[in-house]
């Protein structure tokens, strides 16, 4: 894309490297192949390999010699440890996520909003033996796709929602007709009215999720709690109860965050 404004020298290379870095971390402990990274980042294999190799030299990512898959590097851990002092609220959320999993017996999650995406920070397994593995720590989804991102997007100011939809006309083509602008606006309205979001198997058939926004001290939705499980566990006889439990835990975490001093 061309820009009429001033550009920063080297910005494109940095943006591409940052995109690859996010994709590697989103892949989790299993890592990602060069082919998948290049395809998802819309880069040639040679460009992707050059950028990945440069990131490896800096210790930001690593490459497993046996599988040749790319994985997060040691410098990311060190940087993350420092950044956590300012941005990390997982310590506040951990026992609440665990309580949510125990009380519902479903897999419970804590996600953070990062720009136009949500990133899963915590996962706690419930006791029910059949589980959904759509979401894992480090997984990223656009706002409005998974239940956590739908809950956050629903409680953003209207002008922010409008701007987000203008920036991402590709949602329908990537995620299906149920993520078209009209269908998404309907789900956002229903989420605000209900208080929590429902994802009725729109990412993986048969895997349902519900999400509730968690607010910062200014009342802005910056995180979300969510539950996922198999469809029959989210039927009309049980869904309202799950929603009430989810909202209660989300309110508890919002109050806890509001009471902290930064």
Tab-separated table of C-alpha atoms in Angstrom:
chain	number	residue	atom	x	y	z
A	1	UNK	CA	0.000	0.000	0.000
A	2	UNK	CA	1.243	3.449	-0.851
A	3	UNK	CA	1.225	6.252	1.674
A	4	UNK	CA	1.073	9.947	0.949
A	5	UNK	CA	2.565	10.857	4.307
A	6	UNK	CA	6.162	10.691	5.510
A	7	UNK	CA	7.635	7.256	6.054
A	8	UNK	CA	10.202	6.023	8.548
A	9	UNK	CA	13.266	4.459	6.906
A	10	UNK	CA	13.280	0.716	7.520
A	11	UNK	CA	9.721	0.674	8.804
A	12	UNK	CA	8.567	-1.972	6.329
A	13	UNK	CA	11.315	-4.388	7.326
A	14	UNK	CA	10.558	-3.845	11.009
A	15	UNK	CA	6.840	-4.381	10.425
A	16	UNK	CA	7.518	-7.606	8.540
A	17	UNK	CA	9.872	-8.866	11.235
A	18	UNK	CA	7.376	-7.994	13.943
A	19	UNK	CA	4.649	-9.835	12.038
A	20	UNK	CA	6.830	-12.964	11.864
A	21	UNK	CA	7.689	-12.622	15.535
A	22	UNK	CA	4.007	-12.526	16.468
A	23	UNK	CA	3.280	-15.542	14.281
A	24	UNK	CA	6.080	-17.546	15.890
A	25	UNK	CA	4.880	-16.761	19.403
A	26	UNK	CA	1.275	-17.514	18.433
A	27	UNK	CA	2.373	-20.982	17.304
A	28	UNK	CA	3.349	-21.786	20.873
A	29	UNK	CA	5.743	-24.501	22.024
A	30	UNK	CA	5.340	-26.551	18.828
A	31	UNK	CA	6.740	-23.753	16.690
A	32	UNK	CA	5.955	-23.049	13.043
A	33	UNK	CA	7.420	-24.040	9.697
A	34	UNK	CA	9.029	-21.604	7.281
A	35	UNK	CA	6.341	-22.437	4.728
A	36	UNK	CA	3.465	-21.596	7.089
A	37	UNK	CA	5.116	-18.421	8.359
A	38	UNK	CA	5.858	-17.126	4.857
A	39	UNK	CA	2.340	-17.923	3.639
A	40	UNK	CA	0.560	-16.353	6.602
A	41	UNK	CA	2.786	-13.255	6.539
A	42	UNK	CA	2.348	-12.981	2.752
A	43	UNK	CA	6.095	-13.057	2.169
A	44	UNK	CA	8.317	-15.019	-0.176
A	45	UNK	CA	10.153	-17.909	1.443
A	46	UNK	CA	13.504	-16.196	0.867
A	47	UNK	CA	12.360	-12.941	2.514
A	48	UNK	CA	10.807	-14.780	5.437
A	49	UNK	CA	13.938	-16.877	5.932
A	50	UNK	CA	16.179	-13.802	5.837
A	51	UNK	CA	14.093	-12.006	8.469
A	52	UNK	CA	13.766	-15.093	10.650
A	53	UNK	CA	17.522	-15.640	10.519
A	54	UNK	CA	18.123	-12.034	11.586
A	55	UNK	CA	15.711	-12.457	14.501
A	56	UNK	CA	17.496	-15.666	15.478
A	57	UNK	CA	20.850	-13.891	15.583
A	58	UNK	CA	19.336	-11.457	18.087
A	59	UNK	CA	17.989	-14.302	20.212
A	60	UNK	CA	14.381	-13.293	19.653
A	61	UNK	CA	13.477	-16.589	18.004
A	62	UNK	CA	15.141	-19.990	17.750
A	63	UNK	CA	15.140	-22.871	15.249
A	64	UNK	CA	14.860	-26.485	16.293
A	65	UNK	CA	17.607	-28.434	14.520
A	66	UNK	CA	15.610	-31.653	14.202
A	67	UNK	CA	12.193	-30.366	13.145
A	68	UNK	CA	13.523	-27.107	11.559
A	69	UNK	CA	10.514	-25.340	13.107
A	70	UNK	CA	10.864	-21.781	14.350
A	71	UNK	CA	10.136	-21.073	18.020
A	72	UNK	CA	10.284	-18.179	20.514
A	73	UNK	CA	13.817	-17.380	21.621
A	74	UNK	CA	15.410	-16.661	25.012
A	75	UNK	CA	15.529	-12.890	24.575
A	76	UNK	CA	11.722	-12.833	24.366
A	77	UNK	CA	11.536	-14.363	27.824
A	78	UNK	CA	13.885	-11.752	29.258
A	79	UNK	CA	12.038	-8.880	27.570
A	80	UNK	CA	8.706	-10.271	28.634
A	81	UNK	CA	9.817	-10.505	32.241
A	82	UNK	CA	10.648	-6.811	32.249
A	83	UNK	CA	7.478	-5.770	30.391
A	84	UNK	CA	5.325	-7.848	32.737
A	85	UNK	CA	5.938	-5.381	35.546
A	86	UNK	CA	3.886	-2.824	33.635
A	87	UNK	CA	1.464	-4.785	31.490
A	88	UNK	CA	0.908	-8.214	33.020
A	89	UNK	CA	-2.215	-8.768	35.089
A	90	UNK	CA	-2.163	-12.561	34.903
A	91	UNK	CA	-1.174	-12.738	38.571
A	92	UNK	CA	-4.458	-10.994	39.392
A	93	UNK	CA	-6.424	-13.253	37.070
A	94	UNK	CA	-4.946	-16.689	37.708
A	95	UNK	CA	-7.050	-17.757	40.697
A	96	UNK	CA	-10.208	-16.344	39.086
A	97	UNK	CA	-9.596	-18.341	35.897
A	98	UNK	CA	-8.996	-21.448	38.010
A	99	UNK	CA	-12.215	-20.835	39.955
A	100	UNK	CA	-14.133	-20.433	36.706
A	101	UNK	CA	-12.836	-23.774	35.430
A	102	UNK	CA	-13.643	-25.549	38.696
A	103	UNK	CA	-17.180	-24.205	38.984
A	104	UNK	CA	-18.170	-24.805	35.358
A	105	UNK	CA	-16.008	-27.889	34.638
A	106	UNK	CA	-15.182	-26.294	31.249
A	107	UNK	CA	-11.876	-24.946	29.934
A	108	UNK	CA	-11.449	-21.341	31.115
A	109	UNK	CA	-9.291	-18.618	29.562
A	110	UNK	CA	-7.996	-15.122	30.163
A	111	UNK	CA	-7.208	-13.018	27.072
A	112	UNK	CA	-5.875	-9.513	26.535
A	113	UNK	CA	-6.648	-7.055	23.787
A	114	UNK	CA	-3.597	-6.221	21.700
A	115	UNK	CA	-4.443	-3.666	19.010
A	116	UNK	CA	-7.025	-5.372	16.754
A	117	UNK	CA	-6.514	-8.851	18.192
A	118	UNK	CA	-6.953	-10.829	21.362
A	119	UNK	CA	-4.106	-12.924	22.740
A	120	UNK	CA	-4.766	-15.786	25.147
A	121	UNK	CA	-2.645	-15.419	28.298
A	122	UNK	CA	-3.997	-18.137	30.592
A	123	UNK	CA	-5.741	-21.478	30.124
A	124	UNK	CA	-7.147	-23.640	32.895
A	125	UNK	CA	-8.639	-27.030	32.138
A	126	UNK	CA	-11.999	-28.019	33.584
A	127	UNK	CA	-12.781	-31.485	34.884
A	128	UNK	CA	-15.140	-32.454	32.058
A	129	UNK	CA	-13.226	-35.062	30.020
A	130	UNK	CA	-14.253	-33.854	26.530
A	131	UNK	CA	-12.479	-30.597	25.730
A	132	UNK	CA	-12.158	-28.031	22.991
A	133	UNK	CA	-8.661	-27.108	21.824
A	134	UNK	CA	-9.523	-24.082	19.695
A	135	UNK	CA	-7.823	-21.743	22.168
A	136	UNK	CA	-4.432	-22.072	23.832
A	137	UNK	CA	-1.959	-19.763	25.513
A	138	UNK	CA	-0.434	-17.451	22.918
A	139	UNK	CA	-3.229	-17.964	20.377
A	140	UNK	CA	-4.377	-14.817	18.573
A	141	UNK	CA	-7.724	-14.008	16.973
A	142	UNK	CA	-9.079	-10.813	15.429
A	143	UNK	CA	-11.566	-8.916	17.561
A	144	UNK	CA	-15.080	-10.169	16.924
A	145	UNK	CA	-14.074	-13.716	15.981
A	146	UNK	CA	-13.560	-15.738	19.177
A	147	UNK	CA	-15.934	-15.103	22.083
A	148	UNK	CA	-13.319	-13.130	24.032
A	149	UNK	CA	-12.741	-10.724	21.142
A	150	UNK	CA	-16.463	-10.439	20.477
A	151	UNK	CA	-17.079	-9.451	24.105
A	152	UNK	CA	-14.329	-6.830	24.030
A	153	UNK	CA	-15.433	-5.357	20.696
A	154	UNK	CA	-19.064	-5.153	21.830
A	155	UNK	CA	-18.221	-2.852	24.728
A	156	UNK	CA	-15.870	-0.519	22.872
A	157	UNK	CA	-17.274	2.907	21.938
A	158	UNK	CA	-19.334	2.902	18.723
A	159	UNK	CA	-16.779	4.983	16.819
A	160	UNK	CA	-14.048	2.470	17.688
A	161	UNK	CA	-16.230	-0.380	16.430
A	162	UNK	CA	-16.947	1.506	13.199
A	163	UNK	CA	-13.241	2.202	12.672
A	164	UNK	CA	-12.344	-1.432	13.343
A	165	UNK	CA	-14.828	-2.731	10.784
A	166	UNK	CA	-13.536	-0.226	8.224
A	167	UNK	CA	-9.980	-1.454	8.790
A	168	UNK	CA	-10.890	-5.108	8.403
A	169	UNK	CA	-13.147	-5.773	5.421
A	170	UNK	CA	-11.389	-9.137	5.077
A	171	UNK	CA	-13.134	-10.701	8.089
A	172	UNK	CA	-15.946	-12.203	6.035
A	173	UNK	CA	-13.621	-13.656	3.426
A	174	UNK	CA	-11.292	-15.127	6.045
A	175	UNK	CA	-13.770	-16.324	8.671
A	176	UNK	CA	-16.983	-16.837	6.699
A	177	UNK	CA	-20.302	-15.108	6.095
A	178	UNK	CA	-21.146	-15.108	9.808
A	179	UNK	CA	-18.337	-12.559	10.209
A	180	UNK	CA	-19.655	-10.178	7.588
A	181	UNK	CA	-20.324	-6.660	8.772
A	182	UNK	CA	-24.109	-7.002	9.160
A	183	UNK	CA	-23.957	-10.384	10.922
A	184	UNK	CA	-21.158	-9.197	13.197
A	185	UNK	CA	-23.041	-6.032	14.167
A	186	UNK	CA	-26.050	-8.184	15.087
A	187	UNK	CA	-23.913	-10.346	17.371
A	188	UNK	CA	-22.324	-7.268	18.926
A	189	UNK	CA	-25.767	-5.850	19.728
A	190	UNK	CA	-26.892	-9.169	21.219
A	191	UNK	CA	-23.711	-9.340	23.280
A	192	UNK	CA	-24.260	-5.891	24.799
A	193	UNK	CA	-27.852	-6.743	25.630
A	194	UNK	CA	-27.002	-10.138	27.126
A	195	UNK	CA	-23.793	-9.037	28.840
A	196	UNK	CA	-21.646	-11.833	27.433
A	197	UNK	CA	-20.724	-13.106	23.971
A	198	UNK	CA	-21.628	-16.470	22.474
A	199	UNK	CA	-19.656	-18.219	19.746
A	200	UNK	CA	-21.865	-21.109	18.552
A	201	UNK	CA	-19.202	-23.163	16.812
A	202	UNK	CA	-18.261	-20.482	14.290
A	203	UNK	CA	-14.515	-21.228	14.392
A	204	UNK	CA	-14.649	-25.020	14.708
A	205	UNK	CA	-17.946	-26.812	14.249
A	206	UNK	CA	-19.231	-28.272	17.512
A	207	UNK	CA	-16.888	-26.180	19.678
A	208	UNK	CA	-18.764	-23.447	21.531
A	209	UNK	CA	-17.456	-20.542	23.552
A	210	UNK	CA	-18.769	-17.712	25.693
A	211	UNK	CA	-16.839	-14.614	26.721
A	212	UNK	CA	-17.212	-11.642	29.058
A	213	UNK	CA	-15.267	-8.399	28.933
A	214	UNK	CA	-12.982	-7.327	31.764
A	215	UNK	CA	-12.562	-3.574	32.194
A	216	UNK	CA	-9.693	-1.338	33.257
A	217	UNK	CA	-9.959	1.454	35.799
A	218	UNK	CA	-11.334	3.856	33.192
A	219	UNK	CA	-14.091	1.437	32.213
A	220	UNK	CA	-12.527	0.345	28.928
A	221	UNK	CA	-12.657	-3.348	27.909
A	222	UNK	CA	-9.045	-4.484	27.679
A	223	UNK	CA	-9.302	-8.157	28.664
A	224	UNK	CA	-11.821	-10.982	28.640
A	225	UNK	CA	-12.633	-14.207	30.437
A	226	UNK	CA	-14.039	-17.030	28.343
A	227	UNK	CA	-15.175	-20.642	28.460
A	228	UNK	CA	-15.036	-23.208	25.681
A	229	UNK	CA	-16.437	-26.691	25.368
A	230	UNK	CA	-18.403	-29.105	23.226
A	231	UNK	CA	-21.797	-28.007	21.906
A	232	UNK	CA	-24.074	-30.143	24.071
A	233	UNK	CA	-22.532	-28.605	27.208
A	234	UNK	CA	-23.715	-25.154	26.096
A	235	UNK	CA	-27.376	-25.953	25.520
A	236	UNK	CA	-30.260	-23.594	26.406
A	237	UNK	CA	-30.820	-25.317	29.747
A	238	UNK	CA	-27.241	-24.615	30.913
A	239	UNK	CA	-26.072	-21.579	28.952
A	240	UNK	CA	-27.728	-18.909	31.165
A	241	UNK	CA	-26.123	-20.444	34.258
A	242	UNK	CA	-22.709	-20.470	32.578
A	243	UNK	CA	-23.234	-16.858	31.527
A	244	UNK	CA	-24.073	-15.736	35.052
A	245	UNK	CA	-21.030	-17.513	36.463
A	246	UNK	CA	-18.793	-16.035	33.777
A	247	UNK	CA	-20.090	-12.498	34.348
A	248	UNK	CA	-19.634	-12.798	38.114
A	249	UNK	CA	-15.994	-13.776	37.668
A	250	UNK	CA	-15.437	-11.027	35.076
A	251	UNK	CA	-16.907	-8.425	37.441
A	252	UNK	CA	-14.688	-9.722	40.244
A	253	UNK	CA	-11.578	-9.397	38.079
A	254	UNK	CA	-12.558	-5.919	36.842
A	255	UNK	CA	-12.967	-4.786	40.457
A	256	UNK	CA	-9.621	-6.307	41.375
A	257	UNK	CA	-7.869	-4.539	38.485
A	258	UNK	CA	-9.568	-1.244	39.358
A	259	UNK	CA	-8.271	-1.539	42.909
A	260	UNK	CA	-4.628	-1.875	41.911
A	261	UNK	CA	-2.287	1.086	41.750
A	262	UNK	CA	-0.156	1.596	38.665
